[in-house]
Short mmCIF file of C-alpha atoms and ligand atoms in Angstrom, two decimals:
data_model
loop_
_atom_site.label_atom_id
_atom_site.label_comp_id
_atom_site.label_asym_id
_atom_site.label_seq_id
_atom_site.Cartn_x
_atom_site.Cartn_y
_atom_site.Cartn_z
CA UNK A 285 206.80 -244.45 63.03
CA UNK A 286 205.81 -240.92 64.25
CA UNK A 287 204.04 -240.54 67.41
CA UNK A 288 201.85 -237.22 68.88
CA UNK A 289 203.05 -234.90 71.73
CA UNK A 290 200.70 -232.70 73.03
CA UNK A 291 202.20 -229.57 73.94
CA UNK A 292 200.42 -227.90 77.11
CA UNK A 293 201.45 -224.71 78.42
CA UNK A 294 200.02 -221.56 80.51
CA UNK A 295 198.40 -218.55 79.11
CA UNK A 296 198.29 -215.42 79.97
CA UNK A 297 194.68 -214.77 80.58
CA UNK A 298 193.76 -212.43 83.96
CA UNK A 299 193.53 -212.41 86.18
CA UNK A 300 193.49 -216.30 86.25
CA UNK A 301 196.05 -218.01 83.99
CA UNK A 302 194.21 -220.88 81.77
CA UNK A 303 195.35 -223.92 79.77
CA UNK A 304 196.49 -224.60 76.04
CA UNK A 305 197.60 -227.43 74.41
CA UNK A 306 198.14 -228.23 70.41
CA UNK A 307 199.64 -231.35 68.86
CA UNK A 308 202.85 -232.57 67.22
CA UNK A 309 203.80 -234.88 65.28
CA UNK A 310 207.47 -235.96 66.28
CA UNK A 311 209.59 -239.05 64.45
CA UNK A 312 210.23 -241.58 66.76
CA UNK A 313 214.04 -240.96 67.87
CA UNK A 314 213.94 -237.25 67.47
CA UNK A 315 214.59 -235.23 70.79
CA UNK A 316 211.32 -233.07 71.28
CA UNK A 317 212.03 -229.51 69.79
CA UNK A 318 211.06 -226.04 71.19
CA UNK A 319 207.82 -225.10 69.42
CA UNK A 320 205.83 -221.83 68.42
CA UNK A 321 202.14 -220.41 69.15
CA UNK A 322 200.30 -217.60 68.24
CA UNK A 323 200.83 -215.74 71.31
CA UNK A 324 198.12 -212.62 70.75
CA UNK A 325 195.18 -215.28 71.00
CA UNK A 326 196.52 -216.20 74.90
CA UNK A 327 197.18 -213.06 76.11
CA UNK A 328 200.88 -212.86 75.86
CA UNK A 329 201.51 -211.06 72.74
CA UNK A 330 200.06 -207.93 70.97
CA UNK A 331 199.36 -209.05 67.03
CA UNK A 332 201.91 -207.26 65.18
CA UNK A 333 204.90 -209.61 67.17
CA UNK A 334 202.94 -212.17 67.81
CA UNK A 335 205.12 -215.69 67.62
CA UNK A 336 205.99 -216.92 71.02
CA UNK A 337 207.85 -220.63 71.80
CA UNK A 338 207.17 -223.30 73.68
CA UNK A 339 210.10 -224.84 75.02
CA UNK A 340 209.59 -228.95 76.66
CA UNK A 341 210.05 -229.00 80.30
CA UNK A 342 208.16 -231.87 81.75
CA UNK A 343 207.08 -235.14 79.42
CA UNK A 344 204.96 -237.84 80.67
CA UNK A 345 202.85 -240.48 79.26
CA UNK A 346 199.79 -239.56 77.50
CA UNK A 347 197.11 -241.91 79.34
CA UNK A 348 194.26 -240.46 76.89
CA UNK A 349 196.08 -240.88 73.58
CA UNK A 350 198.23 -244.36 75.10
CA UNK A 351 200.53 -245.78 72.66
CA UNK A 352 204.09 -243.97 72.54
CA UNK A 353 202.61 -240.48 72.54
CA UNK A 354 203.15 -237.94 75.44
CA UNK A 355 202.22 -235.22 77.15
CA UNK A 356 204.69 -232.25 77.18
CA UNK A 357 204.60 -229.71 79.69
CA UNK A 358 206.18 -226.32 78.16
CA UNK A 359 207.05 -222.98 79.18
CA UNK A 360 206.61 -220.11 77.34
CA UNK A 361 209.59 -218.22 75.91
CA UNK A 362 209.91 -215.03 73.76
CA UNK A 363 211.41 -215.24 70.59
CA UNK A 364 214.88 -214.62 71.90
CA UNK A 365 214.51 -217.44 74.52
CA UNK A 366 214.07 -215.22 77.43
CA UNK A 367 211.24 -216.32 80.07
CA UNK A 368 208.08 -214.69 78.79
CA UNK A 369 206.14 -212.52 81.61
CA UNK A 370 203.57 -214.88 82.49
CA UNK A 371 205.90 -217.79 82.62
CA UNK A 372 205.65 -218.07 86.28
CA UNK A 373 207.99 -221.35 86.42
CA UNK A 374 211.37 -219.99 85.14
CA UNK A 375 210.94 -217.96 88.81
CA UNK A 376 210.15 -220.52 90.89
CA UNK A 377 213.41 -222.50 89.51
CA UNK A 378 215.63 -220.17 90.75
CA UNK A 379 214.32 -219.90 94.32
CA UNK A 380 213.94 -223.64 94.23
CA UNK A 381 217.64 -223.69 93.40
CA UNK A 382 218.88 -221.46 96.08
CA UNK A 383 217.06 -223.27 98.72
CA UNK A 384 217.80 -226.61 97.17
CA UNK A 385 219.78 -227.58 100.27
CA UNK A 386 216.71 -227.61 102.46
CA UNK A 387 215.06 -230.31 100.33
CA UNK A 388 211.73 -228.78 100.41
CA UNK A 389 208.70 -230.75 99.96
CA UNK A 390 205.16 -230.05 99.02
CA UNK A 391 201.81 -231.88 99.15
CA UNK A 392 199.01 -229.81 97.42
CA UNK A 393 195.12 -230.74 97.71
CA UNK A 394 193.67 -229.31 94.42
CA UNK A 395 189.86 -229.02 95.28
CA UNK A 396 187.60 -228.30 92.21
CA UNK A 397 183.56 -228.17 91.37
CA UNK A 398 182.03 -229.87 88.20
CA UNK A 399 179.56 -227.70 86.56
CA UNK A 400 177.05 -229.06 84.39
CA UNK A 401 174.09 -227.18 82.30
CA UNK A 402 175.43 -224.22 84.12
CA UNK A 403 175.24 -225.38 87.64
CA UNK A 404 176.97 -227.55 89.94
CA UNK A 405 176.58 -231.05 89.40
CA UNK A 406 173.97 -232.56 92.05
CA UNK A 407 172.22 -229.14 92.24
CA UNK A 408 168.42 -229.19 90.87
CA UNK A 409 167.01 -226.86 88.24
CA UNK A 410 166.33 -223.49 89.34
CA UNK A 411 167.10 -224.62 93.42
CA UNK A 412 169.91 -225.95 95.88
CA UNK A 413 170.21 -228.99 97.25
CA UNK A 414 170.11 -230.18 100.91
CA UNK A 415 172.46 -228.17 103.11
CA UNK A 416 175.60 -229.20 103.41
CA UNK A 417 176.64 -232.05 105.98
CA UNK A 418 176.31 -235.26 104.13
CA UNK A 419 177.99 -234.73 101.03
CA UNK A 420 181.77 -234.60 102.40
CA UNK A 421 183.61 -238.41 101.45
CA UNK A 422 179.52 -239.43 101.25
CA UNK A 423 178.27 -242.72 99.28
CA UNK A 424 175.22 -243.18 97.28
CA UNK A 425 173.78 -241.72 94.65
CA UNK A 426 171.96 -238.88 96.93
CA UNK A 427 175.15 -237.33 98.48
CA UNK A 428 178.06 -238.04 95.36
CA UNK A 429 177.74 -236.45 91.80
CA UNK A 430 180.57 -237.33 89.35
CA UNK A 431 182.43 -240.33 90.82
CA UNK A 432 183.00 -241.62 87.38
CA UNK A 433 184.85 -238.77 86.01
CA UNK A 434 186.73 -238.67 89.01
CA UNK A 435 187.62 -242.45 88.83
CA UNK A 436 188.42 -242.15 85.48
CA UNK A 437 190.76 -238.96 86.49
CA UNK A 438 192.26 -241.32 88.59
CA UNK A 439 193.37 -244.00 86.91
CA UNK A 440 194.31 -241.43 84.16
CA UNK A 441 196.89 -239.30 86.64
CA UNK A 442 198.46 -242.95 87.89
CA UNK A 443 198.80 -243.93 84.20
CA UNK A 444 200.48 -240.77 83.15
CA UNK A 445 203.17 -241.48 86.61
CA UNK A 446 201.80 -238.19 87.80
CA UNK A 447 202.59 -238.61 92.21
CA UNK A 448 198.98 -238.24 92.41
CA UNK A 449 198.37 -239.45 96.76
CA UNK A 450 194.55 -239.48 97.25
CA UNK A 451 191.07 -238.35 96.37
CA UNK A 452 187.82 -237.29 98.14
CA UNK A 453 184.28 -235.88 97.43
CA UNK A 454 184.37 -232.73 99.06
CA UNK A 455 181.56 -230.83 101.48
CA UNK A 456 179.46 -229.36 98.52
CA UNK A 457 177.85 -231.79 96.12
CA UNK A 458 180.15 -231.67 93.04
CA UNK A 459 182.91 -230.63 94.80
CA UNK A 460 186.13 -232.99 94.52
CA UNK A 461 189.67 -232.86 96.14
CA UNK A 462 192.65 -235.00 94.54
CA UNK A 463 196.13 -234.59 96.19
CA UNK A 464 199.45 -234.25 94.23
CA UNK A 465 202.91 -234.67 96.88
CA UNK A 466 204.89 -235.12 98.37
CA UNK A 467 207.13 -233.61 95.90
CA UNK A 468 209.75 -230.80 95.90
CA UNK A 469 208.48 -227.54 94.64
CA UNK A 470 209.18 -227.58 90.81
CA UNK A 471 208.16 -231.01 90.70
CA UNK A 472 204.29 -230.87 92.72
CA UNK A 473 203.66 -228.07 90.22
CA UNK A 474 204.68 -229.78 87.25
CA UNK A 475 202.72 -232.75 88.50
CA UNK A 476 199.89 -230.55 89.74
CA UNK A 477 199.45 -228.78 86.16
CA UNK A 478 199.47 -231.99 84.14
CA UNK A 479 197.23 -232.97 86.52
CA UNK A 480 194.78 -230.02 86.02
CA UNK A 481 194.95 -230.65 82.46
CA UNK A 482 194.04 -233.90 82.60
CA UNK A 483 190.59 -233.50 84.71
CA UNK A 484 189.49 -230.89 82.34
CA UNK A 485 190.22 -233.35 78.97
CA UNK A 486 188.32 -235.98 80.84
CA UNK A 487 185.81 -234.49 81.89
CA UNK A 488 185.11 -233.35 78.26
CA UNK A 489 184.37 -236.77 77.71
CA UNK A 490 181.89 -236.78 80.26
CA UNK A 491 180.18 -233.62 78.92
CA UNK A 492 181.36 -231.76 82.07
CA UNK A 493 183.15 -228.88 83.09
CA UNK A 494 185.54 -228.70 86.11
CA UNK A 495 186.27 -225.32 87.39
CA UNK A 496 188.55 -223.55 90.00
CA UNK A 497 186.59 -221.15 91.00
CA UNK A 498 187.12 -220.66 94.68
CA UNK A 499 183.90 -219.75 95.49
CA UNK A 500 181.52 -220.89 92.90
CA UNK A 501 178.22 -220.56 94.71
CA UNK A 502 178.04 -217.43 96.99
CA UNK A 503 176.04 -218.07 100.51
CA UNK A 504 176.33 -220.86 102.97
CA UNK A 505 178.39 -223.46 100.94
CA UNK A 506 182.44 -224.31 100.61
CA UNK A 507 184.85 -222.57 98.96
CA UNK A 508 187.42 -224.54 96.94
CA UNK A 509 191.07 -223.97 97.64
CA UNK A 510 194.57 -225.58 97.32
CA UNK A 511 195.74 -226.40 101.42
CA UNK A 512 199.64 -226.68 100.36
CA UNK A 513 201.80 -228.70 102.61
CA UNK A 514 204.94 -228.12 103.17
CA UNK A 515 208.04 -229.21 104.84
CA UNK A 516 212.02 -228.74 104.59
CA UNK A 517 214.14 -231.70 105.70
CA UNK A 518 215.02 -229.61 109.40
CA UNK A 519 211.34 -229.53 110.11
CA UNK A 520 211.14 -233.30 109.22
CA UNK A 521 213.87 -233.55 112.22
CA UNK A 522 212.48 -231.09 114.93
CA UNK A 523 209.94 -229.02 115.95
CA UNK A 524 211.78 -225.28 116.54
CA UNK A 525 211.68 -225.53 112.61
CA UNK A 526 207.99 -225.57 112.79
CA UNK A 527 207.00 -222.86 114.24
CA UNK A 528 210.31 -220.85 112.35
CA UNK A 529 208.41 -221.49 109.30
CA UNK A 530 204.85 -220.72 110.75
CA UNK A 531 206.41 -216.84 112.25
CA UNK A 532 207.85 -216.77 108.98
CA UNK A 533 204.72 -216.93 107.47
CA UNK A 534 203.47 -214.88 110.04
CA UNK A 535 205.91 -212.11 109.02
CA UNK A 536 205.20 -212.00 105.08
CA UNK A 537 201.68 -212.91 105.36
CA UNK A 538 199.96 -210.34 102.88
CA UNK A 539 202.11 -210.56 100.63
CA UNK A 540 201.20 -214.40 100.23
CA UNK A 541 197.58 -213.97 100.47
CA UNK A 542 197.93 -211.37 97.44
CA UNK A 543 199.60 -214.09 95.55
CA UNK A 544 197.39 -216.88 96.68
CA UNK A 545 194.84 -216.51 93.70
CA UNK A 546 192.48 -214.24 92.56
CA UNK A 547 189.15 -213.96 94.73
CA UNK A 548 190.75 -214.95 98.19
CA UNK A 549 188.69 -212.39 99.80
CA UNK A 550 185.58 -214.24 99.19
CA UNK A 551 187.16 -218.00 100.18
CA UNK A 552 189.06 -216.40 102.75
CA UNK A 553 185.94 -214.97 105.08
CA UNK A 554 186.70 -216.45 108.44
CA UNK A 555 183.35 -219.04 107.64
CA UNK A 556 183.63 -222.55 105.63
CA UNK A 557 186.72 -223.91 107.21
CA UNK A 558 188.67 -220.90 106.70
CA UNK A 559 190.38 -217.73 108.57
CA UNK A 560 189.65 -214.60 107.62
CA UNK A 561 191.69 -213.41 104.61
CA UNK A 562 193.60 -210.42 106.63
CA UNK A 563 193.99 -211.71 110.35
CA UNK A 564 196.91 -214.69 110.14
CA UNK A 565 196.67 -217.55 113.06
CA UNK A 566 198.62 -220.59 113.08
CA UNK A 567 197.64 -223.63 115.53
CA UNK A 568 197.57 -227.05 116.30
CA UNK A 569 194.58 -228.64 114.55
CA UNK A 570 193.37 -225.75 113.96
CA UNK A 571 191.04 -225.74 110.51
CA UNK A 572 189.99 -222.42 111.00
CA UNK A 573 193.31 -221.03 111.15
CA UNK A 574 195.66 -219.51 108.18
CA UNK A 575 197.92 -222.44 108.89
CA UNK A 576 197.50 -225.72 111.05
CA UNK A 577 200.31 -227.58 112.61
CA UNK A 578 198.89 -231.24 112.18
CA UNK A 579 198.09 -233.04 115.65
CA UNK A 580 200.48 -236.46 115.02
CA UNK A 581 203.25 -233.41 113.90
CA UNK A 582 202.84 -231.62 117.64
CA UNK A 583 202.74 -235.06 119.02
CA UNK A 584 206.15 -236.48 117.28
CA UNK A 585 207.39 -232.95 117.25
CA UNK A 586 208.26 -233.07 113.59
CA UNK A 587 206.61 -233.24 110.28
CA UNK A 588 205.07 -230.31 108.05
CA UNK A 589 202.86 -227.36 108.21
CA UNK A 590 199.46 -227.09 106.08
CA UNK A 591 198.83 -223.68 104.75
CA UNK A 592 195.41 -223.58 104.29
CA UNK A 593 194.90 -220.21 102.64
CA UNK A 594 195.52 -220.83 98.85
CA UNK A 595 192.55 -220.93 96.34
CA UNK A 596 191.75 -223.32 94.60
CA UNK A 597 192.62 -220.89 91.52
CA UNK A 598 196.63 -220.62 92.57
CA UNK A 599 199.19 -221.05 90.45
CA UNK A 600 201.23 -223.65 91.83
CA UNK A 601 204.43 -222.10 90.91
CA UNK A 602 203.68 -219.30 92.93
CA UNK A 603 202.69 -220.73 96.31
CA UNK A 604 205.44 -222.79 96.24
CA UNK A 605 207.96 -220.07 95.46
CA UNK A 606 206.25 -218.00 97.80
CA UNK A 607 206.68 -220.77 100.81
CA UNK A 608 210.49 -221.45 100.07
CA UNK A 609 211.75 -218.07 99.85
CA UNK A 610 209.52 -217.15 103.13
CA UNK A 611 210.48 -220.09 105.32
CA UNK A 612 213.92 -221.14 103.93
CA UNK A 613 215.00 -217.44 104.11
CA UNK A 614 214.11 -217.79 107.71
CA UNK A 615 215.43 -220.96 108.36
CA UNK A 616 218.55 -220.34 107.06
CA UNK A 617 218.68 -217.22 109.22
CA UNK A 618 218.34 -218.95 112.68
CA UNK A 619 220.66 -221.54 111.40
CA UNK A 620 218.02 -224.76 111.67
CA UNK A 621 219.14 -226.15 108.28
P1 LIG B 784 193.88 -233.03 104.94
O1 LIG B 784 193.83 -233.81 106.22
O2 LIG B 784 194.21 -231.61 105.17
O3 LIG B 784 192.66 -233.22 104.08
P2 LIG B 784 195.29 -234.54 102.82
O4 LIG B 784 195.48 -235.95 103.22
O5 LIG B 784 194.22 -234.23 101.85
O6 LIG B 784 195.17 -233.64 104.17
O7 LIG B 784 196.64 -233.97 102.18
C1 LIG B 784 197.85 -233.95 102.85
C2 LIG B 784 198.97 -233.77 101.85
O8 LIG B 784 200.17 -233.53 102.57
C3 LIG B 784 199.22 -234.98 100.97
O9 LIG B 784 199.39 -234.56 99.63
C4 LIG B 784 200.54 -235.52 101.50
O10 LIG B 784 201.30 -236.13 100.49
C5 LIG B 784 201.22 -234.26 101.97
N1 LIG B 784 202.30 -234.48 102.93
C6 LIG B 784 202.44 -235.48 103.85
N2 LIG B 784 203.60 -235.37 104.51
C7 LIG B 784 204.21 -234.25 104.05
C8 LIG B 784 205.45 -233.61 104.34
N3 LIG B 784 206.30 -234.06 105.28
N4 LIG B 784 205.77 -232.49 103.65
C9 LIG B 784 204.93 -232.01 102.72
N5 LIG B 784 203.76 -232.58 102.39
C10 LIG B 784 203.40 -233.69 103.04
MN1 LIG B 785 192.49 -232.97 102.00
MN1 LIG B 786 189.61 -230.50 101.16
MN1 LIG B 787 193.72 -229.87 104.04
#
């Protein structure tokens, strides 16, 4: 018997990356092989050298398809095997390596907007709906818009083994958070991207679109970002940690926000639930800070940090690299490891 893999990987569109995915046919009992795309119609190669290969990283269950087929996560490769410019993951493994000591973990909250007939879902032809203030974890069919897709999304991620944690309907109408962690950092992002790739399949099915678009209707309503949670096994123990990761952040601040996906400076306007884009704060239950310190974490005096500046657009492979090298650089230097 064969079975079908479905081979996702990450383009090279910009300035925001998108996903592909193709099928094989494998015999059962064969080891999945490295693969090869036509890289000029993703961005990542010019026509005239245009093969590059997909090489099997992360497989899973395939929830859609069931059965024995999977889903295989894959980066891209050139031809001679080397990491490919816009594979952002080969990076992230070496950082995660260094630091692997530290046993970092991450807990990402992927927000995201359905779109439907070219606006969001729950907004009326041609107008807006009420202001926001109901909508946020709401009930009923007046204040939620797509519970079934995300249900189904659900049960989908859980099927797959994905470490999905939790959902929510966020504060604009069609606006959805699931959460993905804790995990350490290669491992969220694998999870997170399967993930992604899963709520844009379904909601095919459902004649829907999600998008990632931080800010995907300008004026007085959310943004959608990516909070990323993180902790290293010191900051589990203590609090000093804490705050060393939080002046850490502190110190390489705009170089994360660069990094944090494209469009930040319209998410990140100091309105919404957010701090403004070029001013860093940290504080204790603070939501309009850069980075809150959870309450129950001051109060025990351990736990993790929520940086709440990422779009909802980031690649996960880059915030996460971007957190361990800041903070377990730092860490390392005042010796709380
Ligand atoms: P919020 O209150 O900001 O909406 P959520 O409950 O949506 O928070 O998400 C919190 C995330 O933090 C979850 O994914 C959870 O798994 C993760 N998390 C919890 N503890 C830790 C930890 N020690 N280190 C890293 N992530 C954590
Ligand atoms: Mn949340
Ligand atoms: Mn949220
Ligand atoms: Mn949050």
């Amino acid at each position: 018997m064969s079975y079908k893999a479905e081979y996702i990987w990450i383009d090279g569109t910009e300035p925001t990356a998108k996903l592909r995915s193709k099928t094989k046919i494998v015999k059962d009992g064969a080891p999945l092989p490295n693969w090869g795309f036509d890289g000029s119609s993703t961005n990542q190669a010019g026509g005239h050298a245009s093969d590059r290969v997909l090489k099997p990283v992360f497989t899973c269950p395939d929830p859609i398809r069931g059965g024995d087929n999977v889903l295989v996560l894959c980066e891209v490769l050139n031809p001679d095997l080397s990491p490919h410019a816009s594979n952002t993951r080969a990076l992230l493994t070496e950082v995660a390596e260094r630091f692997a000591d530290q046993e970092s973990w991450f807990g990402i909250e992927q927000e995201y907007t359905f779109f439907k007939d070219g606006r969001p879902l729950g907004f009326p032809i041609g107008g807006f709906p009420a202001p926001q203030g109901g909508y946020y974890c709401g009930v009923g069919a007046d204040e939620v818009f797509g519970r079934d897709v995300v249900e189904k999304h659900l049960d989908l991620c859980l099927a797959a083994g994905l470490e999905i944690s939790g959902i929510n309907a966020e504060v604009m109408p069609g606006q959805w958070e699931f959460q993905i962690g804790p995990l350490g950092p290669v491992e969220v992002s694998d999870h997170m991207w399967i993930a992604r790739w899963l709520l844009y399949r379904v909601a095919e099915d459902f004649d829907t679109a999600a998008t990632l678009d931080p800010k995907p209707v300008k004026g007085d309503w959310n943004g959608a970002g990516a909070h990323t949670n993180f902790s290293t096994k010191a900051m589990r123990e203590a609090y000093e940690p804490i705050i060393t990761a939080c002046e850490a952040l502190a110190e390489n601040a705009m170089e994360h926000v660069r990094h944090y996906g494209h469009g930040i400076e319209d998410r990140l306007t100091g309105h919404h639930e957010t701090a403004p884009w070029d001013k860093f704060s940290y504080g204790v239950s603070d939501r309009a800070a850069s980075v809150r310190i959870p309450w129950q974490v001051e109060l025990e005096r351990k736990g993790y940090i929520e940086d709440r500046r990422p779009n909802a657009n980031v690649d996960p492979y880059v915030v996460t690299r971007l957190i361990v090298d800041s903070c377990c650089t730092a860490l390392e230097k005042a010796g709380q490891v």
